[in-house]
């Protein structure tokens, strides 16, 4: 239940930053619909949209707040609560602050949100080098006001047709438990994935525990020099559990110890035979993760008319993997931040039967008004990959954009891109925005026993 401090309207309350020793007496939730009276949207459009949209439920908002009634005030947890609400992707604006009814009155935590339009029809068509790819469907990011994402998309590309269903609920059981489901019905197979549990929901969270699983029966295509090399059947069933505890954690930094176990049956068989081998693996892994909190709050980076939290937190995660031998996992990032810009370097590597190493550097500047300038470079190398684990920039959508399907595949990859995201109009009749994004990029993928296969384009 949400308590109200006084009969005075909220706009008569005085904003105040509470001293750390003060405790929160109550929590106030103010959630407005998509359009309000001050918007420039035509009245009939605003009225229709507000009627069709199911406003986000208050318990969803309260569930993302990291400060409860009776808790001592903490400005860092208040800022993290605001980020947690924005991460749901259902609000066009979010503000979390404190208010008092009188200068010496009781302290209230206030969350003020405004919903965004959450039903997104999807339709795309691409034709490059004679290869046609298209998709049609919808994504609902706030199903029945519960911040649950539901999507259904049908598409076709030169390899196969597919029907994808996704379900993501960050508040499935209680305030912190998450459930993710994904099912893909392919013209040449099936694939399903699930994940359930309690993640590290905040920087100072004491523990996490999650389970996951995947089942697949599908065809794997392998290409070389833009030509189909072979085709195999892939069979997989795996289940696992992973968790961690915080050896030390504050609202600003953490040290976590993690461990996991996985059972997996995985085989590859010829497509022209019904005989399939049966191979079972059991894998244990454990390690440590350290990090500190650093975010940049931007506008006009990946969306319009919304503030975005860009995670540039320095982190390092290392671990050992035990299966048929001893392997390793390593990932981390570091960053530099300046006024209206940042640079972030990310590295990820793992190795056991095969090894994979990737690194990327992204530099973003908004020092020029209405322009977001982005420079990005990345590269990777993989050894002894299993079928389908080679680099394919078209599959990952991380490579030169104007080349055909599977033009670049291999065990080495690079990609360099310069892009200028230009804001033309941030708000048109309160309904849409307009922007341009000229770019130039260069990169590709190739095998270790051949010269680099790379290309560039602009658009």
Coordinates of N, CA and C in Angstrom, one line a residue, residues 181-373:
X181 N 12.3 -17.0 -21.4 CA 11.9 -18.2 -22.3 C 12.1 -17.7 -23.7
X182 N 12.7 -18.6 -24.5 CA 12.8 -18.4 -26.0 C 12.6 -19.7 -26.7
X183 N 11.8 -19.6 -27.8 CA 11.5 -20.8 -28.6 C 11.7 -20.4 -30.1
X184 N 12.4 -21.1 -30.9 CA 12.6 -20.9 -32.3 C 12.2 -22.1 -33.1
X185 N 11.1 -21.9 -33.9 CA 10.7 -23.0 -34.8 C 11.3 -22.7 -36.2
X186 N 12.3 -23.5 -36.5 CA 13.0 -23.3 -37.8 C 12.5 -24.3 -38.9
X187 N 12.7 -23.9 -40.1 CA 12.3 -24.8 -41.2 C 13.2 -26.0 -41.3
X188 N 14.3 -26.0 -40.6 CA 15.2 -27.1 -40.6 C 15.6 -27.6 -39.1
X189 N 14.7 -27.2 -38.2 CA 15.0 -27.6 -36.8 C 14.2 -26.9 -35.8
X190 N 14.6 -27.1 -34.5 CA 13.9 -26.5 -33.4 C 15.0 -26.1 -32.4
X191 N 14.7 -25.0 -31.6 CA 15.6 -24.6 -30.5 C 14.8 -23.9 -29.4
X192 N 15.1 -24.3 -28.2 CA 14.4 -23.7 -27.0 C 15.4 -23.4 -25.9
X193 N 15.2 -22.2 -25.2 CA 16.1 -21.8 -24.2 C 15.3 -21.3 -23.0
X194 N 15.8 -21.4 -21.8 CA 15.2 -20.9 -20.6 C 16.2 -20.5 -19.6
X195 N 15.8 -19.5 -18.7 CA 16.7 -19.0 -17.6 C 15.8 -18.6 -16.5
X196 N 16.1 -19.0 -15.3 CA 15.2 -18.6 -14.2 C 16.1 -18.5 -12.9
X197 N 15.8 -17.5 -12.1 CA 16.5 -17.3 -10.9 C 16.6 -15.9 -10.4
X198 N 17.5 -15.7 -9.4 CA 17.7 -14.4 -8.8 C 19.1 -13.9 -9.2
X199 N 19.2 -12.9 -10.0 CA 20.5 -12.4 -10.4 C 21.0 -11.4 -9.3
X200 N 22.2 -10.9 -9.5 CA 22.7 -9.8 -8.7 C 21.9 -8.6 -9.1
X201 N 20.9 -8.3 -8.4 CA 19.9 -7.2 -8.8 C 20.4 -5.8 -8.5
X202 N 21.4 -5.7 -7.7 CA 22.0 -4.4 -7.3 C 23.5 -4.6 -7.0
X203 N 24.2 -3.5 -6.9 CA 25.6 -3.6 -6.7 C 25.9 -4.2 -5.4
X204 N 25.1 -3.9 -4.3 CA 25.4 -4.5 -3.0 C 24.7 -5.8 -2.7
X205 N 24.1 -6.4 -3.7 CA 23.3 -7.7 -3.5 C 24.3 -8.7 -2.9
X206 N 23.8 -9.5 -1.9 CA 24.7 -10.4 -1.2 C 24.9 -11.7 -2.0
X207 N 24.0 -12.1 -2.8 CA 24.1 -13.4 -3.5 C 23.3 -13.5 -4.8
X208 N 23.5 -14.5 -5.6 CA 22.7 -14.7 -6.8 C 22.6 -16.2 -7.0
X209 N 21.5 -16.7 -7.6 CA 21.4 -18.1 -7.9 C 20.4 -18.3 -9.1
X210 N 20.9 -18.9 -10.2 CA 20.1 -19.0 -11.4 C 20.3 -20.4 -12.0
X211 N 19.2 -20.9 -12.6 CA 19.3 -22.1 -13.4 C 19.0 -21.8 -14.9
X212 N 19.5 -22.6 -15.8 CA 19.3 -22.4 -17.2 C 19.2 -23.7 -17.9
X213 N 18.8 -23.7 -19.2 CA 18.7 -24.9 -20.0 C 18.5 -24.5 -21.4
X214 N 18.8 -25.5 -22.3 CA 18.7 -25.3 -23.7 C 18.5 -26.7 -24.4
X215 N 17.7 -26.7 -25.4 CA 17.5 -27.9 -26.2 C 17.4 -27.5 -27.6
X216 N 18.1 -28.3 -28.5 CA 18.2 -27.9 -29.9 C 18.3 -29.2 -30.8
X217 N 17.7 -29.1 -31.9 CA 17.8 -30.1 -32.9 C 17.7 -29.3 -34.2
X218 N 18.9 -29.1 -34.9 CA 18.9 -28.1 -36.0 C 20.0 -28.5 -37.0
X219 N 19.9 -27.8 -38.1 CA 20.9 -28.0 -39.1 C 22.0 -26.9 -39.0
X220 N 23.2 -27.2 -39.1 CA 24.3 -26.2 -39.0 C 25.0 -26.1 -40.4
X221 N 25.0 -24.9 -40.9 CA 25.7 -24.7 -42.2 C 27.0 -24.1 -42.0
X222 N 28.0 -24.5 -42.7 CA 29.4 -24.0 -42.6 C 29.8 -23.5 -44.0
X223 N 30.3 -22.2 -44.0 CA 30.6 -21.6 -45.3 C 32.1 -21.2 -45.3
X224 N 32.6 -21.2 -46.5 CA 34.0 -20.7 -46.7 C 34.1 -20.1 -48.1
X225 N 34.6 -18.9 -48.1 CA 34.7 -18.1 -49.3 C 33.4 -17.9 -50.0
X226 N 32.3 -17.6 -49.2 CA 31.0 -17.4 -49.7 C 30.4 -18.7 -50.4
X227 N 30.9 -19.8 -50.0 CA 30.4 -21.1 -50.6 C 30.1 -22.1 -49.5
X228 N 29.0 -22.8 -49.6 CA 28.6 -23.8 -48.6 C 29.6 -24.9 -48.5
X229 N 30.3 -25.0 -47.4 CA 31.3 -26.0 -47.2 C 30.7 -27.4 -46.8
X230 N 29.9 -27.4 -45.8 CA 29.2 -28.7 -45.5 C 28.0 -28.4 -44.6
X231 N 27.2 -29.4 -44.3 CA 26.0 -29.2 -43.5 C 25.9 -30.4 -42.6
X232 N 25.7 -30.2 -41.3 CA 25.6 -31.2 -40.3 C 24.3 -31.0 -39.4
X233 N 23.9 -32.1 -38.8 CA 22.8 -32.0 -37.8 C 23.4 -31.8 -36.4
X234 N 22.8 -30.8 -35.6 CA 23.3 -30.5 -34.3 C 22.2 -30.9 -33.3
X235 N 22.6 -31.7 -32.3 CA 21.7 -32.2 -31.3 C 22.3 -31.7 -29.9
X236 N 21.5 -31.0 -29.1 CA 22.0 -30.6 -27.8 C 20.9 -30.5 -26.8
X237 N 21.3 -30.9 -25.6 CA 20.4 -30.8 -24.4 C 21.3 -30.4 -23.2
X238 N 21.1 -29.3 -22.6 CA 21.9 -29.0 -21.5 C 21.1 -28.3 -20.4
X239 N 21.5 -28.5 -19.1 CA 20.9 -27.8 -18.0 C 22.1 -27.5 -17.1
X240 N 21.9 -26.4 -16.3 CA 23.0 -25.9 -15.5 C 22.5 -25.0 -14.4
X241 N 23.3 -24.8 -13.4 CA 23.1 -23.9 -12.3 C 24.3 -23.0 -12.1
X242 N 24.1 -21.7 -11.8 CA 25.3 -20.9 -11.5 C 24.8 -19.9 -10.4
X243 N 25.7 -19.6 -9.5 CA 25.4 -18.7 -8.4 C 26.7 -18.0 -7.9
X244 N 26.5 -17.1 -7.0 CA 27.6 -16.4 -6.4 C 27.3 -15.7 -5.1
X245 N 28.3 -15.4 -4.4 CA 28.1 -14.6 -3.1 C 29.1 -13.4 -3.2
X246 N 28.7 -12.4 -2.5 CA 29.5 -11.2 -2.4 C 30.5 -11.3 -1.3
X247 N 31.8 -11.4 -1.6 CA 32.8 -11.4 -0.5 C 32.8 -10.1 0.2
X248 N 32.6 -9.0 -0.6 CA 32.4 -7.7 -0.1 C 31.6 -6.9 -1.1
X249 N 30.8 -6.0 -0.6 CA 29.9 -5.3 -1.6 C 29.4 -4.0 -0.9
X250 N 29.5 -2.9 -1.6 CA 28.9 -1.6 -1.2 C 28.1 -1.1 -2.3
X251 N 27.6 0.1 -2.2 CA 26.8 0.7 -3.3 C 27.7 1.2 -4.4
X252 N 29.0 1.1 -4.3 CA 30.0 1.6 -5.2 C 30.9 0.6 -5.9
X253 N 31.1 -0.5 -5.2 CA 32.0 -1.5 -5.7 C 31.7 -2.9 -5.1
X254 N 32.3 -3.9 -5.7 CA 32.0 -5.3 -5.2 C 33.1 -6.3 -5.5
X255 N 33.2 -7.3 -4.7 CA 34.0 -8.5 -5.0 C 33.1 -9.7 -4.8
X256 N 33.0 -10.5 -5.9 CA 32.1 -11.7 -5.9 C 32.8 -12.9 -6.2
X257 N 32.4 -14.0 -5.5 CA 32.9 -15.4 -5.8 C 31.8 -16.1 -6.4
X258 N 32.0 -16.7 -7.6 CA 31.0 -17.4 -8.3 C 31.4 -18.9 -8.7
X259 N 30.4 -19.7 -8.9 CA 30.6 -21.1 -9.3 C 29.4 -21.6 -10.0
X260 N 29.6 -22.6 -10.9 CA 28.5 -23.2 -11.6 C 28.8 -24.6 -12.0
X261 N 27.7 -25.3 -12.4 CA 27.8 -26.7 -12.9 C 26.9 -26.9 -14.0
X262 N 27.3 -27.7 -15.0 CA 26.4 -27.9 -16.2 C 26.6 -29.3 -16.7
X263 N 25.4 -29.9 -17.0 CA 25.4 -31.2 -17.7 C 24.9 -31.0 -19.1
X264 N 25.6 -31.6 -20.1 CA 25.4 -31.3 -21.5 C 25.5 -32.6 -22.3
X265 N 24.5 -32.8 -23.2 CA 24.6 -33.8 -24.2 C 24.6 -33.1 -25.5
X266 N 25.7 -33.2 -26.3 CA 25.9 -32.5 -27.6 C 26.5 -33.4 -28.6
X267 N 25.9 -33.5 -29.8 CA 26.5 -34.3 -30.8 C 26.2 -33.6 -32.2
X268 N 27.1 -33.9 -33.1 CA 27.0 -33.5 -34.5 C 26.9 -34.8 -35.4
X269 N 25.9 -34.9 -36.3 CA 25.8 -36.0 -37.1 C 25.5 -35.6 -38.6
X270 N 25.8 -36.5 -39.5 CA 25.5 -36.2 -40.9 C 24.0 -36.1 -41.1
X271 N 23.7 -35.2 -42.1 CA 22.3 -35.0 -42.4 C 21.6 -36.1 -43.1
X272 N 22.4 -37.0 -43.7 CA 21.9 -38.0 -44.6 C 21.8 -39.4 -43.9
X273 N 21.9 -39.4 -42.5 CA 21.8 -40.6 -41.8 C 21.0 -40.5 -40.5
X274 N 20.3 -41.5 -40.1 CA 19.5 -41.4 -38.9 C 20.3 -41.8 -37.6
X275 N 21.5 -42.3 -37.8 CA 22.4 -42.7 -36.7 C 23.1 -41.4 -36.1
X276 N 22.9 -41.2 -34.8 CA 23.4 -40.1 -34.1 C 24.3 -40.6 -32.9
X277 N 25.5 -40.1 -32.8 CA 26.3 -40.5 -31.7 C 25.7 -39.9 -30.4
X278 N 26.2 -40.4 -29.2 CA 25.6 -39.9 -27.9 C 26.8 -39.6 -27.1
X279 N 27.0 -38.3 -26.8 CA 28.2 -37.8 -26.1 C 27.6 -36.9 -24.9
X280 N 28.1 -37.2 -23.7 CA 27.7 -36.5 -22.5 C 28.9 -35.8 -21.8
X281 N 28.7 -34.6 -21.4 CA 29.7 -33.8 -20.7 C 29.2 -33.3 -19.4
X282 N 30.1 -33.2 -18.4 CA 29.8 -32.5 -17.2 C 30.9 -31.5 -16.9
X283 N 30.5 -30.3 -16.7 CA 31.4 -29.2 -16.6 C 31.2 -28.4 -15.3
X284 N 32.3 -28.1 -14.6 CA 32.3 -27.3 -13.4 C 33.2 -26.1 -13.6
X285 N 32.7 -24.9 -13.1 CA 33.5 -23.7 -13.3 C 33.3 -22.9 -12.0
X286 N 34.4 -22.1 -11.7 CA 34.4 -21.2 -10.5 C 35.4 -20.1 -10.8
X287 N 35.1 -19.0 -10.1 CA 36.0 -17.8 -10.3 C 35.6 -16.7 -9.4
X288 N 36.2 -15.5 -9.7 CA 36.0 -14.3 -9.0 C 35.7 -13.2 -9.9
X289 N 34.9 -12.2 -9.4 CA 34.6 -11.0 -10.2 C 34.7 -9.8 -9.3
X290 N 35.3 -8.8 -9.9 CA 35.4 -7.5 -9.1 C 35.0 -6.4 -10.0
X291 N 34.5 -5.3 -9.5 CA 34.0 -4.2 -10.3 C 33.6 -3.0 -9.4
X292 N 33.5 -1.9 -10.1 CA 33.0 -0.7 -9.4 C 32.0 0.0 -10.4
X293 N 31.2 0.9 -9.8 CA 30.1 1.4 -10.6 C 30.5 2.7 -11.3
X294 N 30.2 2.7 -12.6 CA 30.4 4.0 -13.4 C 29.4 3.9 -14.5
X295 N 28.5 4.9 -14.6 CA 27.5 5.0 -15.7 C 27.5 6.4 -16.3
X296 N 27.2 6.4 -17.6 CA 27.0 7.7 -18.2 C 25.5 7.8 -18.6
X297 N 24.8 8.9 -18.3 CA 23.4 9.1 -18.7 C 23.4 9.9 -19.9
X298 N 22.9 9.4 -21.0 CA 22.9 10.1 -22.3 C 21.5 10.2 -22.9
X299 N 21.4 11.1 -23.8 CA 20.2 11.1 -24.7 C 20.7 11.1 -26.1
X300 N 19.8 10.6 -27.0 CA 20.1 10.5 -28.5 C 21.3 9.6 -28.8
X301 N 21.5 8.6 -27.9 CA 22.6 7.6 -28.2 C 22.0 6.4 -29.0
X302 N 21.1 5.7 -28.4 CA 20.4 4.6 -29.1 C 18.9 4.8 -29.2
X303 N 18.4 5.9 -28.7 CA 17.0 6.2 -28.8 C 16.7 7.7 -28.8
X304 N 15.5 8.1 -29.0 CA 15.1 9.5 -28.9 C 14.2 9.7 -27.7
X305 N 14.3 11.0 -27.2 CA 13.4 11.5 -26.2 C 13.4 10.6 -24.9
X306 N 14.5 9.9 -24.7 CA 14.6 9.1 -23.5 C 16.0 9.2 -23.0
X307 N 16.2 9.2 -21.7 CA 17.5 9.1 -21.1 C 18.0 7.7 -21.1
X308 N 19.3 7.4 -21.3 CA 19.8 6.1 -21.4 C 21.0 6.0 -20.4
X309 N 21.1 4.8 -19.8 CA 22.2 4.5 -18.9 C 23.2 3.7 -19.7
X310 N 24.4 4.2 -19.9 CA 25.5 3.4 -20.6 C 26.4 2.9 -19.5
X311 N 26.6 1.6 -19.4 CA 27.5 1.0 -18.4 C 28.9 1.1 -18.9
X312 N 29.7 1.9 -18.2 CA 31.2 1.9 -18.5 C 31.9 1.6 -17.2
X313 N 31.3 0.7 -16.4 CA 31.9 0.3 -15.1 C 33.2 -0.5 -15.3
X314 N 34.3 -0.2 -14.7 CA 35.5 -1.1 -14.7 C 35.1 -2.5 -14.1
X315 N 35.3 -3.6 -14.8 CA 35.0 -4.9 -14.2 C 36.1 -5.9 -14.7
X316 N 36.2 -6.9 -13.9 CA 37.1 -8.0 -14.3 C 36.5 -9.3 -13.7
X317 N 36.4 -10.3 -14.6 CA 35.9 -11.6 -14.2 C 36.8 -12.7 -14.7
X318 N 37.3 -13.6 -13.8 CA 38.2 -14.6 -14.2 C 37.7 -15.9 -13.5
X319 N 38.0 -17.1 -14.2 CA 37.5 -18.3 -13.7 C 38.2 -19.5 -14.3
X320 N 38.1 -20.6 -13.7 CA 38.7 -21.9 -14.2 C 37.5 -22.8 -14.6
X321 N 37.7 -23.6 -15.6 CA 36.7 -24.5 -16.1 C 37.3 -25.9 -16.1
X322 N 36.5 -26.8 -15.5 CA 37.0 -28.2 -15.4 C 36.0 -29.1 -16.2
X323 N 36.6 -29.8 -17.2 CA 35.8 -30.8 -18.0 C 36.7 -32.0 -18.2
X324 N 37.1 -32.2 -19.5 CA 38.1 -33.2 -19.8 C 39.5 -32.7 -19.4
X325 N 39.6 -31.5 -19.2 CA 40.9 -30.9 -18.9 C 40.6 -29.6 -18.1
X326 N 41.5 -28.7 -18.0 CA 41.4 -27.4 -17.3 C 41.4 -26.3 -18.3
X327 N 40.4 -25.5 -18.3 CA 40.2 -24.3 -19.1 C 40.1 -23.1 -18.3
X328 N 39.8 -22.0 -19.0 CA 39.8 -20.7 -18.4 C 38.7 -19.8 -19.0
X329 N 38.2 -18.8 -18.2 CA 37.3 -17.8 -18.7 C 37.9 -16.5 -18.2
X330 N 37.8 -15.5 -19.1 CA 38.3 -14.1 -18.7 C 37.4 -13.1 -19.5
X331 N 36.9 -12.1 -18.8 CA 36.2 -11.0 -19.4 C 36.4 -9.8 -18.5
X332 N 36.3 -8.6 -19.1 CA 36.4 -7.4 -18.4 C 36.3 -6.2 -19.3
X333 N 36.2 -5.0 -18.7 CA 36.1 -3.8 -19.4 C 36.7 -2.7 -18.5
X334 N 37.2 -1.6 -19.2 CA 37.7 -0.4 -18.5 C 37.3 0.7 -19.4
X335 N 37.3 1.9 -18.8 CA 36.8 3.1 -19.6 C 37.5 4.4 -19.2
X336 N 37.3 5.4 -20.0 CA 37.7 6.7 -19.7 C 36.5 7.6 -20.0
X337 N 36.3 8.6 -19.2 CA 35.1 9.4 -19.3 C 35.5 10.9 -19.3
X338 N 34.9 11.7 -20.2 CA 35.1 13.1 -20.2 C 33.7 13.8 -20.4
X339 N 33.7 15.1 -20.4 CA 32.5 15.8 -20.5 C 31.9 15.5 -21.9
X340 N 30.7 15.0 -21.9 CA 29.9 14.7 -23.2 C 30.6 13.6 -24.0
X341 N 31.3 12.7 -23.4 CA 31.9 11.6 -24.1 C 32.5 10.5 -23.3
X342 N 32.9 9.4 -23.9 CA 33.5 8.3 -23.1 C 34.2 7.4 -24.1
X343 N 35.1 6.6 -23.6 CA 35.7 5.5 -24.4 C 35.6 4.2 -23.5
X344 N 35.3 3.1 -24.1 CA 35.3 1.8 -23.3 C 35.9 0.7 -24.1
X345 N 36.8 0.0 -23.4 CA 37.5 -1.2 -23.9 C 37.0 -2.4 -23.3
X346 N 36.6 -3.4 -24.1 CA 36.1 -4.7 -23.6 C 36.9 -5.8 -24.1
X347 N 37.2 -6.8 -23.3 CA 37.9 -8.0 -23.7 C 37.2 -9.3 -23.1
X348 N 37.1 -10.3 -23.9 CA 36.6 -11.6 -23.5 C 37.4 -12.7 -24.1
X349 N 37.7 -13.7 -23.3 CA 38.4 -14.9 -23.8 C 38.0 -16.1 -23.0
X350 N 38.1 -17.3 -23.6 CA 37.8 -18.5 -23.0 C 38.6 -19.6 -23.7
X351 N 38.9 -20.7 -23.0 CA 39.6 -21.8 -23.7 C 39.4 -23.1 -23.0
X352 N 39.2 -24.2 -23.7 CA 39.3 -25.5 -23.2 C 39.7 -26.4 -24.4
X353 N 38.7 -27.0 -25.0 CA 39.0 -27.8 -26.3 C 39.3 -26.8 -27.4
X354 N 38.6 -25.7 -27.4 CA 38.9 -24.6 -28.4 C 39.1 -23.3 -27.6
X355 N 39.6 -22.3 -28.2 CA 39.8 -21.0 -27.6 C 39.2 -19.9 -28.4
X356 N 38.7 -18.9 -27.8 CA 38.1 -17.8 -28.4 C 38.5 -16.5 -27.7
X357 N 39.0 -15.5 -28.4 CA 39.5 -14.3 -27.8 C 38.9 -13.1 -28.7
X358 N 38.3 -12.2 -28.0 CA 37.7 -11.0 -28.7 C 38.0 -9.8 -27.9
X359 N 38.2 -8.6 -28.6 CA 38.4 -7.4 -28.0 C 37.7 -6.3 -28.8
X360 N 37.2 -5.2 -28.2 CA 36.6 -4.1 -28.9 C 36.8 -2.8 -28.1
X361 N 36.9 -1.7 -28.9 CA 37.1 -0.4 -28.4 C 36.0 0.5 -29.0
X362 N 35.3 1.2 -28.2 CA 34.2 2.1 -28.6 C 34.5 3.5 -28.0
X363 N 34.5 4.5 -28.9 CA 34.6 5.9 -28.5 C 33.4 6.7 -28.9
X364 N 32.8 7.4 -28.0 CA 31.5 8.1 -28.2 C 31.7 9.6 -27.8
X365 N 31.3 10.5 -28.7 CA 31.4 11.9 -28.4 C 30.1 12.6 -28.8
X366 N 29.6 13.5 -27.9 CA 28.4 14.3 -28.1 C 28.8 15.8 -27.9
X367 N 30.1 16.1 -28.2 CA 30.6 17.5 -28.0 C 30.0 18.4 -29.1
X368 N 29.6 17.9 -30.2 CA 29.0 18.7 -31.3 C 27.4 18.6 -31.1
X369 N 26.8 19.7 -31.0 CA 25.3 19.8 -30.8 C 24.6 19.0 -31.8
X370 N 23.6 18.1 -31.4 CA 22.8 17.3 -32.2 C 23.5 16.2 -33.0
X371 N 24.7 15.9 -32.6 CA 25.5 14.9 -33.3 C 26.0 13.9 -32.2
X372 N 25.9 12.6 -32.5 CA 26.6 11.6 -31.6 C 27.6 10.9 -32.5
X373 N 28.8 11.2 -32.3 CA 29.9 10.6 -33.1 C 30.4 9.3 -32.5

